[in-house]
Amino acid sequence: MLSELKAKLLAESCEEYLCRLFERIEKSSLNAFTTLAKESALKEARQFDKNPDQGLLAGVPIAIKECISTRGIETNCSSKILRGYIPPYDAHVIERLKAEGAIIMGKTNMDEFAMGTSTETSCFGPTKNPWDHTCVPGGSSGGSAAVVAGGEAPCSLGSDTGGSVRCPASFCGIVGLKPTYGLISRFGLVAYANSLEQIGPLTHTVEDTALLMEVISGHDKRDSTSAKGERRSYLPGLGEGISGLKIGIPKEYFGEGVNKDVEKAVWDGIHTLESQGASWQEISLPHTRYALAAYYVIAMSEASSNLARFDGLRYGSRMGEDKDWHTTFSAIRAQGFGPEVKRRIMLGTYALSAGYYGRYYLKALKVRTLIKEDFLRAFKEVDLLASPTMPIPAFKIGERINDPLSLYMADVFTVPINLAGVPAISVPCGFAGHLPIGLQLIGPHFGEAAVLRAAQAFEAATPFHEAKPEVI
Amino acid sequence: MEDVIIGLEIHVQLNRLQSKMFCGCSTAYHNSPPNSHTCPVCLGLPGSLPVINKKAVEYGIKVGLALSCKIEEETLFYRKNYYYPDLPKGFQISQYDYPLATQGHIMILGDDDKERNIRINRAHMEEDPGRLVHAGTIDKAKYTMVDYNRCGMPLLEVVTEPDLSSPKEARAFLDKLKSILEYLDVFDGSQEGSMRVDANISLKGGDRSEVKNISGFKGVEKALSYEITRQRNLARRNIKVVQETRHFDELRKITVSIRSKVGAHDYRYYPEADLTVMRIASWVPAIKATLPELPDAKRERFVKQYGLADDHAKSLTSEIRVANFYEAVAAKAAPKLAAVWIADVLKGELNYRDLSIESFSEKHMTEIVQMLEKAKITENGAVQIIRELLDKKEGSPQEIVQSKGLGKAEDDAVQKAVKEAVAESAAAVADYKAGSERALNFIVGLVMKKTRGKASAGEVHRLVKEEVEKA
């Protein structure tokens, strides 16, 4: 898709294309964009039309999740507390995008500080699922998924801490990749749970995802967890097929709690891969049932520390009256954070407290090691793993927001991947009624090339990525 | 003070480094406008990430080795979580388990005039917070301003065991630590706030109080003395000392309570996942090889190599700059004489004027000692030259000798007079050889008469003694 778009932009006018997108966005009822960088984007488009450059993404407009720092464009994590914060610097991925000629269109809605599975905890209100406006788009990168699925942007970036790219990709019927921890610099990504999260692309096709990965991956010395070594290339390997590929089916990822339509679509997908030359076998990831608990303890603990800097003193919203320091910043935090963020900060603070640290945080880290070992063992036997991305299709807006536990449970197949640090992609694999379903393909550390190749082989054999929502 | 127990935590800015602990900002922020030495990282802007200044860790290891510490195989950073306006991330990147260095010691001169071994519990790295500027005193200020220039400065925290037993010993410890740090060239103590001390203090059997953030060594002595008096007074009235944190008010010279144990922070230490574990064991040999001669070793060498008295050697080696100054002079002039004049005279004149050794030139000092050696000037004359040079900051010893007429009788004349006087005083020479030290005074008097008092009595005494012993 992006390669055709690039050709079209060169042949026609980037400015016109962008204007049409902005018109569509302004009429849209999805509530997916939060901030539009219309002026700067159109200026760059005009520049491209006059003097097209040769970058990998020359002239391609892209939407960016609210939690990725963009110089000069408000970056508020869809939180009241960060309203008005305009970063003085670009995240590493934004620098890379700009260097390859991409045009930043604006910022997309998300669950507040990426804490959620539905994009309902945003201070801007929920984003709607383009396939059904009464349903959530998934989260936390719901805005980034909805703009792509809804035709408001050709591609976008999200971030994935426990499934936040893959879940909305699954719910919105597009492709979303969570790369290996360390493959993409987090410099400029506003931290929620820094030991778990990675930035990832959301696109219509696997090839588009591979193209974005070419641009945004690679070492950055400003992120000490960024992997060193040569830059990897993802495009050349696509289309090589999956003959002989061994796929593991983790038995813990099927059965109870998984929607019947989802289970069927995923099995159909596995059989499609088989018909393309892959083989499959059942395997076990025995510690899966502890993953959710470990994930939430680690994520909330880290969040309680990462979000401590938001006190209204230096940037963001300064609400209420100035009194003494303690009263003032407490009042700002009380008004600035939404209920889900407060819940996670408080639980995380508790888990890190003296006397509880060993019982919760340290124990969760031990579980994390066991889960990682599950994956390492599995990848000695098989090349990739396949599972549902989400156990369910998109649910109704408002249906689960007052039941945090049932929302947390929905992350059951995505969080183990973040705990292990391995890459995983979600590709459209069918429908439950009118709502899309995602197939998750999981690879070993730095196995993106194999993941993308398999996903592309699947995509080439199925029509699901071509389906477009009718309800706009 | 037998019943006093003191332990110190000393925060040392490794201010000889060029850049901050976790970002590229310059450490030379002194005399700069507030908040001008900052970047997204040290301001803790959303999305920014720390990167370890490897050189800072090397400096830390260097200090650890100089304090005879054990250097850990692996070391890692932790987050210390607490809210304060000078802390822009809401946590400080510090160390907790697996600090850089553990179990060291420093020798100091104790209250009983004996060398005492003060144990070091640990030394760890952390980042300095920003600086709060209160409008007035901390408890009454109407508003407070924050300057983040200091934020992210590389800090080394040295924690002692509770081995100190008086404010004077605490001072001696700090002097020695500062001396070692300057020898290592990792620290410049002349910059304001470059060394800050938290002191834990208790009387035997009682609870301890912690006095936080005392800057200046005199401040530490005063704060500790105040605390001892306060705790003794409470004990006298049978009131229990409560465990609490106190602040030293420099203006009023008293300590005031900030928070009790009940209000103590739970810092929720946990490993900083934005940074990776450092395997430092392999760094140690190379760093060890760069360790310079340290104060105690230099002092011993001065005694041996130059034949100095131990107290002179100690005085000359307490500051690396003074030691270097001395050795430069001693290379060209009589070492013992140079030691006396630098340790006893020059240092005193500098102290009196609150000047450092840089205010005096090695060349001038060398000339002065050489002139003394050759008896071209008197001791009084030498003192006058030093004062003149310090106060007027111009001219050379030679010029001052001429302009002030400080030149002593010509060497030859003195030598000649000595020879004559000894030859004329056979009886006194015999008396001296028989054991009467006082017999020399007669001959000295004779020389002074012959030179009309222009020779220096001390110098003449030396020359006469030499001549008599030759005879």
CSV table of N, CA and C in Angstrom, one decimal, chain B residues 300-370:
chain,number,residue,atom,x,y,z
B,300,GLU,N,55.1,9.9,54.2
B,300,GLU,CA,56.2,9.0,54.6
B,300,GLU,C,57.5,9.2,53.7
B,301,ARG,N,57.2,9.4,52.4
B,301,ARG,CA,58.3,9.6,51.5
B,301,ARG,C,59.0,10.9,51.8
B,302,PHE,N,58.2,12.0,52.1
B,302,PHE,CA,58.9,13.3,52.4
B,302,PHE,C,59.8,13.2,53.6
B,303,VAL,N,59.4,12.4,54.6
B,303,VAL,CA,60.2,12.2,55.8
B,303,VAL,C,61.5,11.5,55.4
B,304,LYS,N,61.4,10.5,54.6
B,304,LYS,CA,62.5,9.7,54.2
B,304,LYS,C,63.4,10.4,53.2
B,305,GLN,N,62.8,10.9,52.1
B,305,GLN,CA,63.5,11.5,51.0
B,305,GLN,C,64.2,12.8,51.4
B,306,TYR,N,63.4,13.7,52.1
B,306,TYR,CA,63.9,15.0,52.4
B,306,TYR,C,64.4,15.2,53.8
B,307,GLY,N,64.3,14.1,54.6
B,307,GLY,CA,64.7,14.2,56.0
B,307,GLY,C,63.8,15.2,56.8
B,308,LEU,N,62.5,15.3,56.5
B,308,LEU,CA,61.7,16.3,57.2
B,308,LEU,C,61.2,15.7,58.5
B,309,ALA,N,60.8,16.6,59.4
B,309,ALA,CA,60.1,16.3,60.6
B,309,ALA,C,58.7,15.8,60.2
B,310,ASP,N,58.1,14.9,60.9
B,310,ASP,CA,56.8,14.3,60.5
B,310,ASP,C,55.8,15.4,60.5
B,311,ASP,N,55.8,16.3,61.4
B,311,ASP,CA,54.7,17.3,61.4
B,311,ASP,C,54.8,18.3,60.2
B,312,HIS,N,56.0,18.5,59.8
B,312,HIS,CA,56.2,19.3,58.5
B,312,HIS,C,55.7,18.5,57.3
B,313,ALA,N,56.1,17.2,57.3
B,313,ALA,CA,55.7,16.4,56.2
B,313,ALA,C,54.2,16.3,56.1
B,314,LYS,N,53.5,16.2,57.3
B,314,LYS,CA,52.1,16.1,57.3
B,314,LYS,C,51.5,17.4,56.8
B,315,SER,N,52.0,18.5,57.3
B,315,SER,CA,51.5,19.8,56.9
B,315,SER,C,51.6,20.0,55.4
B,316,LEU,N,52.7,19.6,54.8
B,316,LEU,CA,53.0,19.8,53.4
B,316,LEU,C,52.2,18.9,52.5
B,317,THR,N,51.8,17.8,53.0
B,317,THR,CA,51.1,16.8,52.2
B,317,THR,C,49.6,16.8,52.3
B,318,SER,N,49.0,17.6,53.2
B,318,SER,CA,47.6,17.6,53.4
B,318,SER,C,46.9,18.1,52.2
B,319,GLU,N,47.5,19.0,51.4
B,319,GLU,CA,46.9,19.4,50.2
B,319,GLU,C,47.8,19.1,49.1
B,320,ILE,N,47.3,18.5,48.0
B,320,ILE,CA,48.2,18.1,46.9
B,320,ILE,C,48.9,19.3,46.3
B,321,ARG,N,48.2,20.4,46.2
B,321,ARG,CA,48.8,21.6,45.6
B,321,ARG,C,50.0,22.1,46.4
B,322,VAL,N,49.9,22.0,47.7
B,322,VAL,CA,51.0,22.4,48.6
B,322,VAL,C,52.1,21.5,48.4
B,323,ALA,N,51.8,20.2,48.4
B,323,ALA,CA,52.9,19.2,48.3
B,323,ALA,C,53.6,19.4,47.0
B,324,ASN,N,52.9,19.6,45.9
B,324,ASN,CA,53.5,19.8,44.6
B,324,ASN,C,54.4,21.1,44.6
B,325,PHE,N,53.9,22.1,45.2
B,325,PHE,CA,54.6,23.4,45.4
B,325,PHE,C,55.9,23.1,46.1
B,326,TYR,N,55.8,22.4,47.2
B,326,TYR,CA,57.0,22.1,48.0
B,326,TYR,C,58.0,21.4,47.2
B,327,GLU,N,57.6,20.3,46.5
B,327,GLU,CA,58.6,19.5,45.8
B,327,GLU,C,59.2,20.3,44.6
B,328,ALA,N,58.5,21.3,44.0
B,328,ALA,CA,59.1,22.1,43.0
B,328,ALA,C,60.2,23.0,43.6
B,329,VAL,N,59.9,23.5,44.8
B,329,VAL,CA,60.9,24.4,45.5
B,329,VAL,C,62.1,23.5,45.9
B,330,ALA,N,61.8,22.4,46.6
B,330,ALA,CA,62.8,21.5,47.2
B,330,ALA,C,63.7,21.0,46.1
B,331,ALA,N,63.3,20.9,44.8
B,331,ALA,CA,64.1,20.5,43.8
B,331,ALA,C,65.3,21.4,43.5
B,332,LYS,N,65.1,22.7,43.9
B,332,LYS,CA,66.1,23.7,43.5
B,332,LYS,C,66.7,24.4,44.7
B,333,ALA,N,66.2,24.1,45.9
B,333,ALA,CA,66.7,24.8,47.1
B,333,ALA,C,66.7,23.8,48.3
B,334,ALA,N,67.4,24.2,49.3
B,334,ALA,CA,67.6,23.3,50.5
B,334,ALA,C,66.2,22.7,50.9
B,335,PRO,N,66.0,21.4,50.8
B,335,PRO,CA,64.7,20.8,51.1
B,335,PRO,C,64.2,21.1,52.6
B,336,LYS,N,65.1,20.9,53.5
B,336,LYS,CA,64.6,21.1,54.9
B,336,LYS,C,64.2,22.5,55.2
B,337,LEU,N,65.1,23.4,54.7
B,337,LEU,CA,64.8,24.9,54.9
B,337,LEU,C,63.5,25.2,54.2
B,338,ALA,N,63.3,24.7,53.0
B,338,ALA,CA,62.1,24.9,52.2
B,338,ALA,C,60.9,24.5,53.0
B,339,ALA,N,61.0,23.3,53.6
B,339,ALA,CA,59.9,22.7,54.4
B,339,ALA,C,59.5,23.7,55.5
B,340,VAL,N,60.5,24.1,56.2
B,340,VAL,CA,60.2,25.0,57.4
B,340,VAL,C,59.5,26.3,56.9
B,341,TRP,N,60.0,26.8,55.8
B,341,TRP,CA,59.5,28.1,55.3
B,341,TRP,C,58.1,28.0,54.7
B,342,ILE,N,57.9,26.9,54.0
B,342,ILE,CA,56.5,26.7,53.4
B,342,ILE,C,55.5,26.3,54.5
B,343,ALA,N,55.9,25.3,55.3
B,343,ALA,CA,54.9,24.8,56.2
B,343,ALA,C,54.6,25.8,57.3
B,344,ASP,N,55.7,26.4,57.9
B,344,ASP,CA,55.5,27.2,59.0
B,344,ASP,C,55.1,28.7,58.7
B,345,VAL,N,55.8,29.2,57.7
B,345,VAL,CA,55.6,30.6,57.4
B,345,VAL,C,54.6,30.9,56.3
B,346,LEU,N,54.9,30.4,55.1
B,346,LEU,CA,54.0,30.7,53.9
B,346,LEU,C,52.6,30.3,54.2
B,347,LYS,N,52.4,29.0,54.7
B,347,LYS,CA,51.0,28.6,54.9
B,347,LYS,C,50.3,29.5,55.9
B,348,GLY,N,51.0,29.9,56.9
B,348,GLY,CA,50.4,30.8,57.9
B,348,GLY,C,50.0,32.1,57.3
B,349,GLU,N,50.9,32.7,56.5
B,349,GLU,CA,50.6,34.0,55.8
B,349,GLU,C,49.4,33.8,54.8
B,350,LEU,N,49.3,32.7,54.2
B,350,LEU,CA,48.2,32.4,53.2
B,350,LEU,C,46.9,32.3,54.0
B,351,ASN,N,46.9,31.5,55.0
B,351,ASN,CA,45.7,31.3,55.9
B,351,ASN,C,45.2,32.6,56.4
B,352,TYR,N,46.1,33.5,56.9
B,352,TYR,CA,45.8,34.7,57.4
B,352,TYR,C,45.0,35.6,56.4
B,353,ARG,N,45.4,35.4,55.1
B,353,ARG,CA,44.8,36.2,54.1
B,353,ARG,C,43.7,35.5,53.3
B,354,ASP,N,43.4,34.2,53.8
B,354,ASP,CA,42.4,33.4,53.2
B,354,ASP,C,42.8,33.2,51.7
B,355,LEU,N,44.0,32.9,51.4
B,355,LEU,CA,44.5,32.7,50.1
B,355,LEU,C,44.9,31.2,49.9
B,356,SER,N,44.9,30.7,48.7
B,356,SER,CA,45.4,29.4,48.5
B,356,SER,C,46.9,29.5,47.9
B,357,ILE,N,47.5,28.3,47.8
B,357,ILE,CA,48.9,28.3,47.5
B,357,ILE,C,49.2,28.8,46.1
B,358,GLU,N,48.1,28.8,45.2
B,358,GLU,CA,48.2,29.4,43.9
B,358,GLU,C,48.6,30.9,43.9
B,359,SER,N,48.3,31.5,45.0
B,359,SER,CA,48.6,32.9,45.1
B,359,SER,C,50.1,33.3,45.2
B,360,PHE,N,50.9,32.2,45.3
B,360,PHE,CA,52.3,32.5,45.5
B,360,PHE,C,53.1,31.7,44.4
B,361,SER,N,54.2,32.3,43.9
B,361,SER,CA,54.8,31.6,42.8
B,361,SER,C,56.0,30.7,43.3
B,362,GLU,N,56.1,29.5,42.7
B,362,GLU,CA,57.1,28.6,43.1
B,362,GLU,C,58.5,29.2,42.9
B,363,LYS,N,58.6,30.0,41.9
B,363,LYS,CA,59.9,30.6,41.5
B,363,LYS,C,60.3,31.5,42.6
B,364,HIS,N,59.3,32.4,43.1
B,364,HIS,CA,59.6,33.3,44.1
B,364,HIS,C,60.1,32.6,45.4
B,365,MET,N,59.3,31.5,45.7
B,365,MET,CA,59.6,30.8,47.0
B,365,MET,C,61.0,30.2,46.9
B,366,THR,N,61.3,29.7,45.7
B,366,THR,CA,62.6,29.1,45.5
B,366,THR,C,63.7,30.1,45.7
B,367,GLU,N,63.5,31.3,45.1
B,367,GLU,CA,64.5,32.3,45.3
B,367,GLU,C,64.7,32.7,46.8
B,368,ILE,N,63.6,32.8,47.5
B,368,ILE,CA,63.7,33.2,48.9
B,368,ILE,C,64.5,32.2,49.7
B,369,VAL,N,64.1,30.9,49.5
B,369,VAL,CA,64.8,29.8,50.2
B,369,VAL,C,66.3,29.8,49.8
B,370,GLN,N,66.6,30.0,48.6
B,370,GLN,CA,68.0,30.1,48.1
B,370,GLN,C,68.7,31.2,48.8
